[in-house]
Amino acid sequence: MRTVAVKIALCTVFSAALAAAVQAAAPETAGPSATPPITPITAPKDRAYGGEIQLKVDASDTGHRIVRVHETLSGVGPDTVLLYPKWLPGTHAPEGTLDRIAGIRITANGAPVAWKRDPVDVFAFRLNLKAGTHAIDIDFDYLSPTSPKVGALEMSRDLMLIEWNELVFYPAGYFTRQIPAEVQLQLPADWQFGSALETASTDRAQTHFKRTTLETLIDSPLYAGRYAAKLDLDPGAAVPVRMDLFADRPEFLVMKPEYLEAYRNLVRQAYKLYGSHHYNHYDFLYSLSDQIQQNGLEHHQSSEDGTDPESFTKWDKEAFARDLLPHEFTHSWNGKFRRPADLWTPNYSVPMQDSLLWVYEGQTEYWGQVLAARSGLRTRQQALDQFAITAAHYEVQKGRQWRPLQDTTNDEIINPRRPQSWLDWQRFEDYYSESALIWLDADTWIREHSKGARSLDDFARAFFGINDGSFNVVTYTFDDIVKALNAVEPNDWSAFLRQRLDAIGKPVPLEGFHRGGYKLVYTDKPSDYQATTEDQRKRIDLLNSIGIEIDGKDSGKDGTLSQVIWDSPAFKAKLTEGAQILAINGIAYDADVLKDAIRAAHGKPAPIELIVKIGDRYLVANLDYHDGLRYPHLERDSAEPARLDEILAARP
Ligand SMILES: [Zn+2]
């Protein structure tokens, strides 16, 4: 005890001495000083670029999945800084593939040019160019992922997708629309391709594309493959809309006439909705493959669409994925032609702000669902079932208690779609489907208050349909949205939207269902649509009962939990994502055994006993849950007109 007292006394003496010393030396600070700022990179300006980009791309080495690029950049000067695209349109985030570049070699008139990466912006390369140098050559390899653990696959031996942003360096200091670009592409022999780019000439596997701007080039990816088909979705139209199909095997390309008709209906129904188009031609670049990623990415004159290889051969089972093309097509109007003002950027190094993604993605999600039904890509019932599933997932989502929907618009920047341990507690990208429920709410509100005379269709036509035929992007702000809604049907739209976007702890927005003449109910049987979707996604959805989603039999991870809902019965039984259920009440795991056990425990006091494997540990988990299986459905409520049916019906 004494020792301690002495220590304290010493300490006090020392502290007093130190304080005096610090006071005496007050002008000097003890810590490190800040590193001096480095020379800033020239900000982009809206001025003509006095040179051009010439790209020669060799994409024929599909075996190694390596794309070899030779770029000639003219118009350079002593201060030229090269940029590699970082902030990518459509991803709304800094997801540029800088980590896949190797073998960079820069020369001027054949002599090597030294380069140095900017230490702050590692996407920028500073050059040491001699006076009088007007053009440089840049050679490099783009190392496309060789396996899914490296990244989403882009190339197989039978098909590939080419994103030009991966294959180009461009000069800092200019708007990308001011930089001319020309491309030559070498593909494997006998492959076909599709792109919104216009072809100047093709000689066997070598294609020259017409000169364009860097902005349009990067917005015009290319799909190519051994097995391909080109379908006309708007026969006889002056402005063609094409489906460029690429598949792992030729038999997957065969589409029944009625399916083709549904895609043609999509074009008709979109034109009835928007009353305009903003392209000279449009290409759906559509891959049917499990050898490359199943992509969904919007562009102004094209879209990247990827689904299961058997999407056409197993049409009845694939309805869940058939809002993809309606969604991406809608983006030509909402997102590409009209774009949130804070999301539009002059080049790919200026950060994007994602505050209006609840319009850009949210209303697009809504029209994607609606147009899928109007075109016949989904039946009315399938569209209703999808709305029910969406709302039901939000009904158990606990993250709504702390995190406003508005804040989720930052998610693509926070997390570029890596898996999460507690998805529903964190929330993720809810600006897609929760916003779709809000737009349904707005649509039914307008229909009710205008006594059926007006709807969100009028907003879409007035807002996205302006300047028919024009490509020039028109940006929008929150106030523009409010003003346009007021022009359709007066309301305090600012409060209507802000309350739904900013409030926490609020129930799921179901007003659109109520006003639409439906109510959300639960039964112990999934809809056909939900059952088929689970089957196809190889997932078992028990989110609304015990609070889990399980990898299904064909997933190769049978019984492994892919999601556990925060505070759910499964959470309380200490289950986590990644845990594997081995047995239920002493019987070996099978999804049907688990469902039977949940049914049997309905209204009974005894818990469901699970044996679970987590890592190399086994444990017994008791599920204290007695409300049976619960699956969502929309049920007609005759207290209101069936406005939702009207919304989903094809426009004459
Ligand atoms: Zn989208």
XYZ file of C-alpha atoms and ligand atoms in Angstrom:
653
model
C 0.000 0.000 0.000
C 2.770 2.400 0.869
C 4.558 1.783 -2.387
C 1.518 2.950 -4.189
C 1.347 6.108 -2.079
C 5.001 6.900 -2.874
C 4.355 6.351 -6.573
C 1.466 8.746 -6.484
C 3.562 11.323 -4.713
C 6.356 10.952 -7.286
C 3.870 11.140 -10.046
C 2.435 14.361 -8.718
C 5.870 15.913 -8.510
C 6.702 14.746 -12.052
C 3.412 16.061 -13.447
C 3.959 19.458 -11.953
C 7.470 19.612 -13.407
C 6.265 18.452 -16.828
C 3.452 21.012 -16.876
C 5.936 23.782 -16.154
C 8.240 22.564 -18.919
C 5.398 22.335 -21.440
C 4.286 25.860 -20.566
C 7.826 27.182 -21.032
C 8.029 25.551 -24.494
C 4.507 26.584 -25.596
C 5.398 27.895 -29.092
C 6.674 24.459 -30.196
C 4.386 21.484 -30.678
C 5.481 17.992 -29.803
C 3.815 16.047 -32.663
C 4.607 15.701 -36.366
C 3.686 18.437 -38.783
C 1.509 17.963 -41.864
C 3.132 16.883 -45.139
C 3.109 19.840 -47.551
C 0.332 19.538 -50.149
C 1.404 18.219 -53.525
C 0.765 20.032 -56.797
C -2.953 19.684 -57.505
C -4.109 17.946 -60.667
C -5.757 20.330 -63.140
C -9.522 20.329 -62.665
C -11.605 19.444 -65.738
C -12.647 22.409 -67.876
C -15.243 22.577 -70.635
C -12.811 23.365 -73.461
C -11.859 21.611 -76.680
C -9.032 19.101 -76.332
C -6.363 19.738 -78.954
C -5.608 16.078 -79.588
C -7.302 12.715 -79.523
C -7.235 9.209 -78.123
C -6.587 6.346 -80.536
C -7.087 2.940 -78.977
C -5.992 -0.355 -80.470
C -7.454 -3.101 -78.343
C -6.585 -6.755 -78.780
C -9.192 -8.844 -76.983
C -8.414 -12.123 -78.736
C -6.544 -13.793 -75.846
C -9.593 -15.259 -74.148
C -7.536 -18.188 -72.818
C -5.572 -15.919 -70.482
C -8.393 -13.361 -70.205
C -5.868 -10.626 -70.990
C -6.721 -7.582 -73.086
C -3.740 -5.828 -74.649
C -4.071 -2.113 -75.229
C -2.041 0.226 -77.390
C -3.134 3.815 -76.928
C -1.878 6.835 -78.803
C -2.670 10.102 -77.090
C -1.965 13.257 -79.056
C -2.330 16.814 -77.792
C -0.067 16.258 -74.781
C 2.246 18.851 -73.227
C 4.867 19.081 -70.484
C 2.189 19.223 -67.756
C 0.028 16.346 -69.000
C -1.339 14.135 -66.249
C -2.889 10.834 -67.295
C -5.996 9.650 -65.492
C -7.439 6.153 -65.301
C -11.252 6.170 -64.865
C -12.167 5.985 -61.180
C -15.750 7.185 -60.572
C -17.850 5.135 -62.947
C -21.312 6.162 -64.157
C -23.904 3.531 -63.317
C -21.972 2.210 -60.331
C -22.194 5.662 -58.684
C -18.935 4.894 -56.895
C -15.119 4.874 -57.217
C -15.019 1.354 -58.604
C -12.478 1.878 -61.384
C -10.457 -1.292 -62.022
C -7.008 0.159 -61.382
C -5.948 -3.038 -59.622
C -6.130 -4.951 -62.925
C -3.561 -2.919 -64.872
C -0.031 -4.173 -65.542
C 2.844 -3.756 -67.963
C 2.472 0.000 -68.439
C 5.029 1.313 -70.921
C 4.897 4.883 -72.159
C 6.962 6.159 -75.083
C 7.290 9.364 -77.092
C 8.687 9.033 -80.613
C 9.900 5.587 -79.587
C 11.835 6.788 -76.514
C 10.699 5.683 -73.046
C 8.870 8.245 -70.913
C 9.177 8.070 -67.139
C 5.922 8.133 -65.196
C 5.155 8.545 -61.531
C 1.901 7.778 -59.829
C 0.359 10.628 -57.873
C 0.690 9.661 -54.196
C -2.708 11.127 -53.251
C -4.810 10.189 -56.278
C -3.339 6.840 -57.298
C -5.515 6.855 -60.444
C -3.355 9.747 -61.760
C 0.014 9.361 -63.497
C 2.406 12.267 -63.847
C 4.722 12.240 -66.856
C 8.048 13.809 -67.492
C 7.667 14.901 -71.113
C 10.328 16.727 -73.057
C 9.422 20.081 -74.570
C 8.068 19.617 -78.064
C 6.448 16.251 -77.333
C 2.954 16.285 -78.815
C 1.966 12.626 -78.713
C 2.694 9.596 -76.578
C 2.097 5.887 -76.912
C 0.853 3.915 -73.939
C 0.967 0.125 -73.905
C -0.552 -1.867 -71.079
C -2.349 -5.097 -70.252
C -5.801 -5.244 -68.734
C -5.936 -8.395 -66.607
C -9.558 -9.435 -66.675
C -10.462 -11.595 -63.640
C -9.451 -15.244 -64.051
C -11.782 -16.482 -61.302
C -14.697 -15.060 -59.296
C -12.480 -14.589 -56.245
C -10.566 -11.936 -58.207
C -13.682 -10.197 -59.490
C -16.831 -10.587 -61.565
C -15.919 -12.538 -64.692
C -15.939 -10.633 -67.979
C -14.409 -13.118 -70.428
C -14.874 -16.762 -71.200
C -13.772 -18.817 -74.190
C -17.170 -18.158 -75.780
C -18.195 -14.633 -74.839
C -16.948 -11.409 -73.291
C -17.977 -7.961 -72.274
C -15.714 -5.006 -72.907
C -15.881 -1.934 -70.701
C -13.860 0.813 -72.368
C -13.262 2.561 -69.037
C -11.002 -0.372 -68.186
C -8.926 0.109 -71.320
C -8.068 3.785 -71.517
C -6.002 6.558 -69.955
C -7.158 10.105 -70.618
C -5.710 13.574 -70.035
C -6.632 15.578 -66.936
C -8.036 19.078 -67.383
C -10.914 18.471 -69.819
C -14.559 17.473 -69.759
C -14.666 13.963 -71.190
C -17.200 15.074 -73.813
C -14.432 17.308 -75.226
C -11.916 14.515 -75.797
C -12.202 12.770 -79.202
C -11.674 9.017 -79.206
C -11.351 6.375 -81.894
C -11.145 2.615 -81.393
C -9.906 -0.426 -83.309
C -10.820 -3.751 -81.791
C -9.438 -7.207 -82.435
C -11.786 -10.024 -81.378
C -11.328 -13.802 -81.625
C -11.948 -15.077 -85.149
C -15.598 -15.744 -86.048
C -17.027 -13.889 -83.077
C -19.892 -11.453 -83.416
C -20.371 -8.311 -81.373
C -22.994 -5.804 -80.311
C -22.530 -2.228 -79.124
C -24.109 1.204 -79.380
C -20.843 2.294 -81.022
C -21.135 2.825 -84.752
C -18.916 0.728 -86.984
C -16.728 2.413 -89.604
C -15.399 -0.814 -91.099
C -14.923 -4.480 -90.290
C -12.276 -6.725 -91.774
C -12.627 -10.246 -90.395
C -11.974 -10.001 -86.640
C -10.733 -6.392 -86.806
C -13.271 -3.585 -86.428
C -12.806 0.180 -86.651
C -15.424 2.243 -84.883
C -16.425 5.737 -85.889
C -14.788 8.584 -84.048
C -16.717 9.656 -80.977
C -16.038 11.345 -77.630
C -14.466 9.684 -74.616
C -17.773 10.188 -72.777
C -19.780 8.302 -75.414
C -17.094 5.636 -75.821
C -17.124 4.788 -72.126
C -20.919 4.856 -72.143
C -20.974 2.337 -75.017
C -19.623 -1.040 -73.886
C -19.343 -3.967 -76.248
C -20.465 -7.569 -75.893
C -19.019 -10.236 -78.139
C -19.267 -13.960 -78.467
C -19.116 -17.117 -80.488
C -22.872 -17.771 -80.213
C -24.909 -14.683 -80.932
C -28.188 -13.432 -82.348
C -29.517 -9.986 -83.179
C -33.242 -9.365 -82.773
C -35.207 -6.363 -83.921
C -37.423 -5.144 -81.069
C -39.069 -2.324 -83.027
C -39.566 -3.554 -86.598
C -39.857 -0.836 -89.193
C -38.935 1.967 -86.793
C -36.683 4.798 -87.945
C -34.911 4.552 -84.588
C -33.943 0.891 -84.180
C -34.047 -0.942 -80.857
C -32.103 -4.209 -80.956
C -31.470 -7.118 -78.661
C -27.885 -8.371 -79.093
C -27.858 -11.833 -77.570
C -24.787 -13.797 -76.518
C -24.922 -17.217 -74.884
C -22.732 -20.000 -73.531
C -24.310 -22.416 -75.981
C -26.284 -21.827 -79.196
C -29.429 -23.603 -77.978
C -29.906 -20.969 -75.240
C -30.463 -18.306 -77.894
C -33.720 -19.771 -79.149
C -36.649 -17.590 -78.148
C -40.299 -18.427 -78.689
C -42.274 -15.849 -80.727
C -44.446 -14.927 -77.729
C -41.368 -14.072 -75.655
C -40.010 -11.893 -78.440
C -43.411 -10.217 -78.580
C -43.217 -9.409 -74.852
C -39.846 -7.674 -75.391
C -41.320 -5.760 -78.331
C -44.195 -4.770 -76.049
C -41.611 -3.410 -73.624
C -40.436 -0.936 -76.258
C -44.045 0.003 -77.160
C -45.068 0.452 -73.524
C -41.949 2.499 -72.693
C -42.723 4.847 -75.604
C -46.341 5.175 -74.432
C -45.053 6.030 -70.958
C -42.282 8.489 -71.838
C -43.510 9.735 -75.223
C -39.913 10.182 -76.358
C -36.510 8.596 -76.818
C -32.998 9.930 -76.371
C -30.938 7.868 -78.780
C -30.555 7.240 -82.512
C -30.577 3.517 -81.852
C -30.612 1.376 -78.731
C -28.961 -1.968 -78.044
C -29.815 -4.360 -75.222
C -26.486 -6.200 -74.785
C -27.866 -9.375 -73.340
C -25.755 -12.303 -72.096
C -27.235 -15.697 -71.223
C -24.326 -17.132 -69.318
C -23.035 -18.566 -66.115
C -19.481 -18.324 -67.455
C -19.373 -14.528 -67.066
C -21.067 -12.162 -64.632
C -24.793 -11.529 -64.883
C -24.622 -7.813 -65.249
C -27.179 -5.036 -65.105
C -25.697 -1.701 -66.079
C -27.345 1.234 -67.764
C -26.083 3.371 -70.602
C -27.626 6.103 -72.701
C -27.974 4.109 -75.926
C -27.527 0.590 -74.631
C -27.621 -1.505 -71.502
C -25.724 -4.479 -70.152
C -28.114 -7.226 -69.211
C -27.133 -10.661 -68.021
C -29.302 -13.501 -66.784
C -29.283 -17.234 -66.340
C -28.246 -19.135 -69.500
C -31.630 -20.874 -69.537
C -33.700 -17.699 -69.212
C -35.509 -18.445 -72.487
C -35.560 -22.234 -72.287
C -36.981 -22.120 -68.721
C -39.114 -19.017 -69.236
C -41.745 -19.954 -66.630
C -39.148 -20.215 -63.874
C -37.303 -16.993 -64.624
C -40.017 -14.364 -64.093
C -38.169 -12.949 -61.086
C -35.344 -11.686 -63.333
C -37.558 -10.236 -66.047
C -37.735 -6.706 -64.686
C -34.030 -6.369 -65.609
C -34.510 -5.119 -69.172
C -37.433 -2.813 -68.264
C -35.249 -1.377 -65.471
C -32.166 -0.808 -67.610
C -34.213 0.525 -70.546
C -35.904 3.060 -68.230
C -32.453 4.315 -67.267
C -32.005 5.710 -70.770
C -34.603 8.287 -69.656
C -34.081 8.362 -65.888
C -30.403 8.340 -65.099
C -28.703 8.877 -68.420
C -30.750 11.565 -70.235
C -32.067 13.110 -67.007
C -29.520 12.812 -64.221
C -29.292 14.120 -60.659
C -27.289 17.348 -60.721
C -24.932 16.194 -57.974
C -24.331 12.838 -59.678
C -23.343 14.255 -63.053
C -19.562 14.767 -63.209
C -17.357 16.274 -65.946
C -14.776 13.489 -65.843
C -14.182 10.241 -63.962
C -11.962 11.668 -61.243
C -14.538 14.094 -59.827
C -16.427 12.405 -56.948
C -20.105 11.659 -57.453
C -22.793 12.507 -54.925
C -25.562 9.950 -54.721
C -28.235 11.902 -52.806
C -30.959 11.469 -55.446
C -30.531 7.759 -56.123
C -34.018 7.241 -54.675
C -35.184 8.858 -57.937
C -32.456 7.647 -60.283
C -32.659 4.049 -59.061
C -35.874 4.152 -57.011
C -38.256 5.392 -59.652
C -36.453 3.272 -62.248
C -37.066 0.262 -60.025
C -40.749 1.218 -59.901
C -41.078 1.599 -63.670
C -39.068 -1.602 -64.117
C -41.702 -3.510 -62.129
C -44.596 -1.728 -63.823
C -43.268 -2.058 -67.383
C -42.478 -5.745 -66.813
C -46.204 -6.234 -66.126
C -47.468 -3.874 -68.833
C -45.353 -5.624 -71.475
C -46.300 -9.141 -70.390
C -42.775 -10.065 -69.276
C -44.491 -10.774 -65.961
C -48.134 -11.526 -65.330
C -50.170 -9.164 -63.162
C -50.107 -11.779 -60.400
C -46.310 -12.113 -60.579
C -45.968 -8.332 -60.329
C -48.262 -8.278 -57.272
C -46.316 -11.137 -55.681
C -43.021 -9.302 -56.193
C -44.413 -6.168 -54.511
C -45.562 -8.340 -51.581
C -42.107 -9.932 -51.163
C -40.418 -6.524 -51.240
C -42.717 -5.062 -48.586
C -42.508 -8.165 -46.386
C -38.719 -7.997 -46.271
C -38.920 -4.416 -45.037
C -41.477 -5.434 -42.409
C -38.817 -7.448 -40.566
C -35.896 -5.113 -41.315
C -34.573 -3.708 -38.032
C -32.118 -1.217 -39.570
C -35.116 1.005 -40.298
C -35.095 1.869 -36.579
C -31.846 3.833 -36.798
C -31.012 4.493 -40.423
C -33.074 6.728 -42.739
C -33.681 5.564 -46.295
C -31.947 8.726 -47.523
C -28.682 7.642 -45.893
C -28.670 4.366 -47.799
C -28.010 6.333 -51.007
C -24.354 6.354 -49.871
C -24.144 2.576 -49.795
C -22.463 1.944 -53.126
C -19.592 4.185 -51.982
C -19.489 2.703 -48.462
C -19.536 -0.878 -49.653
C -19.201 -1.947 -53.290
C -21.505 -4.913 -52.735
C -19.360 -6.993 -50.448
C -21.406 -9.433 -48.326
C -22.521 -8.206 -44.900
C -22.881 -10.181 -41.668
C -26.002 -8.323 -40.522
C -27.551 -7.046 -43.693
C -30.917 -5.962 -42.329
C -29.454 -4.154 -39.287
C -27.081 -2.134 -41.471
C -29.491 -1.810 -44.417
C -28.141 -1.874 -47.953
C -29.149 0.056 -51.068
C -32.768 0.301 -49.982
C -33.103 3.314 -52.276
C -34.005 0.775 -54.955
C -36.964 -1.182 -53.668
C -38.190 0.837 -50.688
C -38.231 3.864 -52.975
C -40.305 1.829 -55.435
C -42.923 1.456 -52.672
C -42.790 5.229 -52.119
C -43.326 5.899 -55.825
C -46.283 3.500 -55.756
C -47.553 5.539 -52.821
C -47.159 8.755 -54.882
C -48.748 7.195 -57.972
C -51.859 6.020 -56.116
C -52.078 9.380 -54.292
C -52.168 11.232 -57.623
C -54.726 8.767 -59.019
C -56.959 9.131 -55.967
C -56.814 12.928 -55.755
C -57.248 13.479 -59.488
C -60.156 11.006 -59.449
C -58.324 8.802 -61.897
C -57.598 11.599 -64.384
C -53.845 11.709 -63.764
C -51.063 9.454 -62.503
C -47.295 9.088 -62.172
C -47.333 8.323 -65.911
C -47.988 12.049 -66.415
C -44.985 12.883 -64.265
C -42.787 10.447 -66.245
C -43.832 11.941 -69.577
C -43.418 15.547 -68.375
C -40.139 14.957 -66.555
C -38.259 12.352 -68.588
C -39.975 12.817 -71.940
C -38.762 16.363 -72.662
C -36.542 17.207 -75.668
C -37.534 14.180 -77.724
C -34.576 12.924 -79.739
C -32.004 14.976 -77.811
C -28.953 13.302 -76.267
C -27.887 16.270 -74.160
C -28.101 15.386 -70.487
C -30.560 17.512 -68.495
C -29.814 17.448 -64.776
C -32.371 17.676 -61.964
C -32.543 18.595 -58.290
C -34.913 17.718 -55.461
C -36.811 20.970 -56.108
C -37.247 20.035 -59.786
C -38.887 16.756 -58.729
C -41.245 18.552 -56.343
C -42.138 21.164 -58.964
C -42.885 18.528 -61.604
C -45.062 16.504 -59.193
C -46.972 19.660 -58.273
C -47.615 20.343 -61.935
C -49.301 16.940 -62.168
C -51.278 17.128 -58.905
C -50.784 19.820 -56.232
C -49.620 18.497 -52.854
C -46.973 19.268 -50.263
C -44.668 16.928 -52.174
C -41.565 18.157 -50.423
C -42.975 17.071 -47.044
C -44.440 13.891 -48.574
C -41.023 12.809 -49.866
C -38.790 14.122 -47.077
C -40.855 12.446 -44.399
C -40.577 9.084 -46.163
C -36.876 9.550 -46.889
C -35.641 10.991 -43.607
C -37.811 9.520 -40.841
C -36.588 6.573 -38.809
C -38.614 3.992 -36.924
C -41.556 4.349 -39.298
C -43.551 1.393 -40.558
C -42.966 0.153 -44.098
C -44.669 2.441 -46.642
C -47.711 0.325 -47.499
C -50.047 3.214 -48.349
C -49.571 2.482 -52.055
C -51.047 -0.978 -51.550
C -53.977 0.342 -49.497
C -54.783 3.115 -51.952
C -54.155 0.671 -54.770
C -56.940 -1.582 -53.468
C -54.771 -4.276 -51.875
C -53.542 -5.284 -48.450
C -50.440 -7.192 -47.425
C -51.340 -10.495 -45.774
C -49.405 -13.583 -44.734
C -50.300 -17.240 -45.207
C -48.385 -20.456 -44.584
C -47.883 -21.042 -48.328
C -45.622 -19.078 -50.682
C -47.047 -17.740 -53.936
C -46.061 -19.750 -57.007
C -43.842 -16.818 -57.937
C -42.040 -16.846 -54.584
C -41.656 -20.632 -54.569
C -40.187 -20.602 -58.090
C -37.934 -17.659 -57.295
C -36.547 -19.418 -54.215
C -35.944 -22.487 -56.291
C -34.119 -20.613 -59.023
C -32.072 -18.485 -56.638
C -31.195 -21.646 -54.697
C -32.313 -19.929 -51.475
C -34.915 -20.803 -48.858
C -36.684 -17.725 -47.550
C -37.880 -17.962 -43.932
C -37.222 -14.278 -43.216
C -40.795 -13.551 -42.161
C -41.040 -16.496 -39.776
C -37.897 -17.585 -37.898
C -35.844 -14.811 -39.550
C -33.374 -16.614 -41.783
C -32.522 -17.209 -45.400
C -30.754 -20.483 -46.203
C -28.610 -21.558 -49.136
C -30.551 -24.247 -50.946
C -29.701 -27.780 -52.008
C -28.233 -26.912 -55.402
C -26.083 -24.111 -54.050
C -23.387 -26.484 -52.846
C -23.829 -25.032 -49.335
C -26.929 -26.881 -48.229
C -28.300 -25.627 -44.904
C -25.878 -22.691 -44.610
C -27.472 -19.453 -43.467
C -27.027 -16.596 -45.915
C -28.878 -14.103 -43.735
C -30.137 -13.826 -40.165
C -32.569 -11.054 -39.266
C -31.504 -8.906 -36.322
C -33.523 -9.625 -33.166
C -35.441 -12.412 -34.894
C -36.108 -15.798 -33.229
C -33.018 -17.129 -35.064
C -30.911 -14.210 -33.780
C -32.084 -14.885 -30.232
C -31.050 -18.530 -30.683
C -27.507 -17.208 -31.433
C -27.532 -18.071 -35.131
C -25.399 -16.021 -37.505
C -24.773 -15.769 -41.216
C -22.456 -18.616 -42.240
C -23.763 -21.082 -39.638
C -24.861 -24.434 -41.035
C -27.961 -26.235 -39.794
C -27.221 -29.967 -39.470
C -30.335 -31.285 -37.752
C -33.828 -30.237 -36.683
C -35.394 -31.915 -33.641
C -32.867 -34.734 -34.085
C -33.566 -35.284 -37.795
C -30.916 -34.585 -40.439
C -31.283 -31.192 -42.124
C -33.545 -30.832 -45.063
C -35.473 -27.656 -45.899
C -38.765 -29.567 -45.789
C -37.921 -31.026 -42.362
C -37.297 -27.495 -41.092
C -40.546 -26.195 -42.572
C -42.461 -29.144 -41.081
C -40.948 -28.386 -37.671
C -41.983 -24.717 -37.922
C -45.519 -25.834 -38.845
C -45.623 -28.345 -35.984
C -44.456 -25.761 -33.418
C -47.283 -23.385 -34.386
C -49.178 -22.491 -31.203
C -47.223 -25.048 -29.142
C -44.897 -24.151 -26.258
C -41.883 -26.378 -27.075
C -38.957 -24.774 -28.965
C -37.566 -26.124 -32.232
C -34.186 -27.695 -31.498
C -31.447 -27.213 -34.087
C -27.953 -28.667 -34.213
C -25.764 -26.088 -35.850
C -22.168 -25.989 -37.022
C -20.308 -22.692 -36.731
C -16.675 -22.988 -37.766
C -15.414 -26.187 -36.062
C -17.886 -25.909 -33.195
C -21.240 -27.650 -32.894
C -24.018 -26.247 -30.789
C -27.653 -26.782 -29.960
C -29.871 -23.803 -30.717
C -33.423 -23.582 -29.407
C -35.743 -21.608 -31.632
C -38.479 -20.133 -29.497
C -40.915 -19.467 -32.341
C -44.569 -20.495 -32.492
C -46.298 -18.465 -35.236
C -45.895 -20.933 -38.099
C -44.707 -20.334 -41.633
C -45.413 -16.852 -42.966
C -45.339 -15.897 -46.628
C -46.495 -12.543 -48.011
C -49.302 -11.990 -50.516
C -51.306 -9.033 -51.739
C -54.999 -9.581 -51.194
C -57.685 -7.524 -52.910
C -59.331 -5.030 -50.572
C -62.606 -3.876 -52.103
C -62.723 -0.757 -49.879
C -60.644 0.989 -52.569
C -60.706 0.820 -56.376
C -58.139 -1.597 -57.812
C -55.752 1.207 -58.750
C -52.757 -1.128 -58.595
C -54.369 -3.286 -61.287
C -54.779 -0.170 -63.444
C -51.114 0.713 -62.912
C -49.983 -2.763 -63.998
C -52.301 -3.016 -67.024
C -50.851 -2.476 -70.507
C -51.599 0.981 -71.872
C -53.716 0.840 -75.003
Zn -30.569 0.832 -61.996
